[in-house]
Every structure is written in structure tokens, then in C-alpha cells.
PDB file of C-alpha atoms in Angstrom:
ATOM      1  CA  MET L   8     -78.725 101.210-184.873  1.00  0.00           C
ATOM      2  CA  LYS L   9     -75.650  99.008-184.713  1.00  0.00           C
ATOM      3  CA  ALA L  10     -74.044 100.752-187.679  1.00  0.00           C
ATOM      4  CA  TRP L  11     -74.784 104.157-186.177  1.00  0.00           C
ATOM      5  CA  ALA L  12     -73.315 103.079-182.831  1.00  0.00           C
ATOM      6  CA  GLU L  13     -70.189 101.788-184.575  1.00  0.00           C
ATOM      7  CA  ASP L  14     -69.887 105.024-186.555  1.00  0.00           C
ATOM      8  CA  GLN L  15     -70.155 107.047-183.350  1.00  0.00           C
ATOM      9  CA  GLY L  16     -67.619 104.875-181.529  1.00  0.00           C
ATOM     10  CA  ILE L  17     -69.763 104.082-178.498  1.00  0.00           C
ATOM     11  CA  GLU L  18     -68.785 100.437-178.138  1.00  0.00           C
ATOM     12  CA  ASP L  19     -67.965  99.588-174.533  1.00  0.00           C
ATOM     13  CA  SER L  20     -69.501 102.828-173.270  1.00  0.00           C
ATOM     14  CA  ILE L  21     -72.517 103.635-171.112  1.00  0.00           C
ATOM     15  CA  VAL L  22     -74.471 104.835-174.162  1.00  0.00           C
ATOM     16  CA  THR L  23     -77.108 102.569-175.686  1.00  0.00           C
ATOM     17  CA  PHE L  24     -78.711 103.323-179.052  1.00  0.00           C
ATOM     18  CA  MET L  25     -82.202 101.900-179.358  1.00  0.00           C
ATOM     19  CA  GLY L  26     -84.617 101.816-182.268  1.00  0.00           C
ATOM     20  CA  ASP L  27     -88.393 102.191-182.162  1.00  0.00           C
ATOM     21  CA  PRO L  28     -89.494 101.079-185.648  1.00  0.00           C
ATOM     22  CA  ALA L  29     -93.188 100.701-184.772  1.00  0.00           C
ATOM     23  CA  GLY L  30     -93.299 103.889-182.694  1.00  0.00           C
ATOM     24  CA  GLU L  31     -94.515 102.122-179.560  1.00  0.00           C
ATOM     25  CA  LEU L  32     -92.128 103.862-177.169  1.00  0.00           C
ATOM     26  CA  THR L  33     -92.588 107.153-178.984  1.00  0.00           C
ATOM     27  CA  ARG L  34     -96.334 107.004-178.354  1.00  0.00           C
ATOM     28  CA  GLU L  35     -95.934 105.935-174.710  1.00  0.00           C
ATOM     29  CA  LEU L  36     -93.554 108.839-174.075  1.00  0.00           C
ATOM     30  CA  ASP L  37     -95.894 111.242-175.907  1.00  0.00           C
ATOM     31  CA  MET L  38     -93.043 112.159-178.257  1.00  0.00           C
ATOM     32  CA  PHE L  39     -94.990 111.555-181.468  1.00  0.00           C
ATOM     33  CA  MET L  40     -94.758 114.668-183.636  1.00  0.00           C
ATOM     34  CA  THR L  41     -98.201 116.039-184.402  1.00  0.00           C
ATOM     35  CA  HIS L  42     -97.096 119.124-186.353  1.00  0.00           C
ATOM     36  CA  PRO L  43     -98.381 118.994-189.968  1.00  0.00           C
ATOM     37  CA  GLY L  44     -94.983 119.870-191.480  1.00  0.00           C
ATOM     38  CA  PRO L  45     -93.267 116.459-191.692  1.00  0.00           C
ATOM     39  CA  PRO L  46     -96.300 114.574-193.073  1.00  0.00           C
ATOM     40  CA  SER L  47     -96.745 117.285-195.709  1.00  0.00           C
ATOM     41  CA  VAL L  48     -93.387 116.241-197.188  1.00  0.00           C
ATOM     42  CA  GLY L  49     -93.953 112.501-196.790  1.00  0.00           C
ATOM     43  CA  ILE L  50     -92.409 111.906-193.360  1.00  0.00           C
ATOM     44  CA  ILE L  51     -95.009 109.876-191.500  1.00  0.00           C
ATOM     45  CA  GLY L  52     -94.696 108.826-187.868  1.00  0.00           C
ATOM     46  CA  ARG L  53     -91.787 111.055-186.926  1.00  0.00           C
ATOM     47  CA  SER L  54     -90.656 111.309-183.343  1.00  0.00           C
ATOM     48  CA  LYS L  55     -89.753 114.593-181.746  1.00  0.00           C
ATOM     49  CA  ARG L  56     -86.009 115.037-181.289  1.00  0.00           C
ATOM     50  CA  PHE L  57     -85.308 114.248-177.653  1.00  0.00           C
ATOM     51  CA  ALA L  58     -82.737 112.833-175.273  1.00  0.00           C
ATOM     52  CA  LEU L  59     -83.720 110.785-172.280  1.00  0.00           C
ATOM     53  CA  HIS L  60     -81.817 109.773-169.165  1.00  0.00           C
ATOM     54  CA  ALA L  61     -83.226 106.764-167.328  1.00  0.00           C
ATOM     55  CA  VAL L  62     -81.947 104.749-164.394  1.00  0.00           C
ATOM     56  CA  ASP L  63     -83.282 101.228-163.874  1.00  0.00           C
ATOM     57  CA  GLY L  64     -86.229 101.989-166.156  1.00  0.00           C
ATOM     58  CA  VAL L  65     -87.165 105.228-164.378  1.00  0.00           C
ATOM     59  CA  ILE L  66     -87.007 108.390-166.485  1.00  0.00           C
ATOM     60  CA  LYS L  67     -84.935 110.946-164.625  1.00  0.00           C
ATOM     61  CA  MET L  68     -84.588 113.630-167.296  1.00  0.00           C
ATOM     62  CA  ILE L  69     -85.884 114.310-170.773  1.00  0.00           C
ATOM     63  CA  ASN L  70     -84.824 117.178-173.024  1.00  0.00           C
ATOM     64  CA  ILE L  71     -86.871 117.974-176.115  1.00  0.00           C
ATOM     65  CA  SER L  72     -85.559 120.028-179.028  1.00  0.00           C
ATOM     66  CA  GLU L  73     -88.751 121.611-180.253  1.00  0.00           C
ATOM     67  CA  LYS L  74     -89.757 125.196-181.027  1.00  0.00           C
ATOM     68  CA  PRO L  75     -92.905 126.595-182.645  1.00  0.00           C
ATOM     69  CA  ASP L  76     -91.019 127.351-185.860  1.00  0.00           C
ATOM     70  CA  ASP L  77     -88.912 124.160-185.647  1.00  0.00           C
ATOM     71  CA  PRO L  78     -91.174 121.317-184.467  1.00  0.00           C
ATOM     72  CA  ALA L  79     -88.657 118.636-185.430  1.00  0.00           C
ATOM     73  CA  GLY L  80     -85.810 120.300-183.544  1.00  0.00           C
ATOM     74  CA  ASP L  81     -83.613 120.024-186.623  1.00  0.00           C
ATOM     75  CA  ASP L  82     -82.499 123.654-186.655  1.00  0.00           C
ATOM     76  CA  PHE L  83     -81.784 123.877-182.922  1.00  0.00           C
ATOM     77  CA  PRO L  84     -81.049 120.367-181.596  1.00  0.00           C
ATOM     78  CA  GLU L  85     -78.706 121.598-178.857  1.00  0.00           C
ATOM     79  CA  SER L  86     -80.959 120.809-175.891  1.00  0.00           C
ATOM     80  CA  SER L  87     -81.071 117.128-176.836  1.00  0.00           C
ATOM     81  CA  CYS L  88     -77.396 116.772-177.713  1.00  0.00           C
ATOM     82  CA  ALA L  89     -74.857 115.133-175.430  1.00  0.00           C
ATOM     83  CA  PRO L  90     -73.230 118.332-174.106  1.00  0.00           C
ATOM     84  CA  ALA L  91     -76.579 119.659-172.842  1.00  0.00           C
ATOM     85  CA  MET L  92     -77.470 116.356-171.235  1.00  0.00           C
ATOM     86  CA  LEU L  93     -74.077 116.068-169.560  1.00  0.00           C
ATOM     87  CA  GLU L  94     -74.264 119.650-168.317  1.00  0.00           C
ATOM     88  CA  ALA L  95     -77.711 119.032-166.832  1.00  0.00           C
ATOM     89  CA  LEU L  96     -76.497 115.870-165.123  1.00  0.00           C
ATOM     90  CA  LYS L  97     -73.455 117.677-163.702  1.00  0.00           C
ATOM     91  CA  ALA L  98     -75.753 120.410-162.392  1.00  0.00           C
ATOM     92  CA  GLY L  99     -77.834 117.784-160.583  1.00  0.00           C
ATOM     93  CA  LYS L 100     -80.883 118.167-162.813  1.00  0.00           C
ATOM     94  CA  ASP L 101     -81.544 114.455-162.951  1.00  0.00           C
ATOM     95  CA  GLU L 102     -85.055 114.364-161.513  1.00  0.00           C
ATOM     96  CA  LEU L 103     -88.217 115.214-163.408  1.00  0.00           C
TER      97      LEU L 103
END
């Protein structure tokens, strides 16, 4: 995660990259991908593609990039990318 953060130039910003190697948070958030596609090609334990905004440990907003024909959100990740999150925050959509 540190290398990714350095590559993305987020040092000294409000963004925090966090890993979940055992999938504990993924399970608690119910973001574990259950679609048979990824395991069929050897990808076990994949998380859905999502972006989360939390304040003091309280989830305020979560955007999931998932469609029936794209369960991983790889083809259409826009809803979980920074511009979509920032737009939602600007529009005041920061409460679940």
C-alpha cells in the first residue's frame, strides 16, 4: 500500500490507503465478491470495487462499482473513482 500511495502522490493528503490482506474488513462490510467469475480464473477472495467515505469510524457514503455483467467493476469503475466520490460529497450526499 505504501508503494501505491507513493506512486499516486498522496503523501501529506487526506487520503489513506489501507490493505485488507485477510479480508476481515471486506467481510464485515459485505463487500466480498460472490460472483463465480473471479474464482473460475483463480482469483480467490476478491473484494468488490468500492470507495468508502467515513468520518470518525462512521461510514457516511459507500459507492460500489458493480453491474450484472461486470461484477468486479473493472469495466465501469467510475462510481468508485475519486471524481464520483468528490461530486457526491459536494452535492451533500454524505449520509447513508
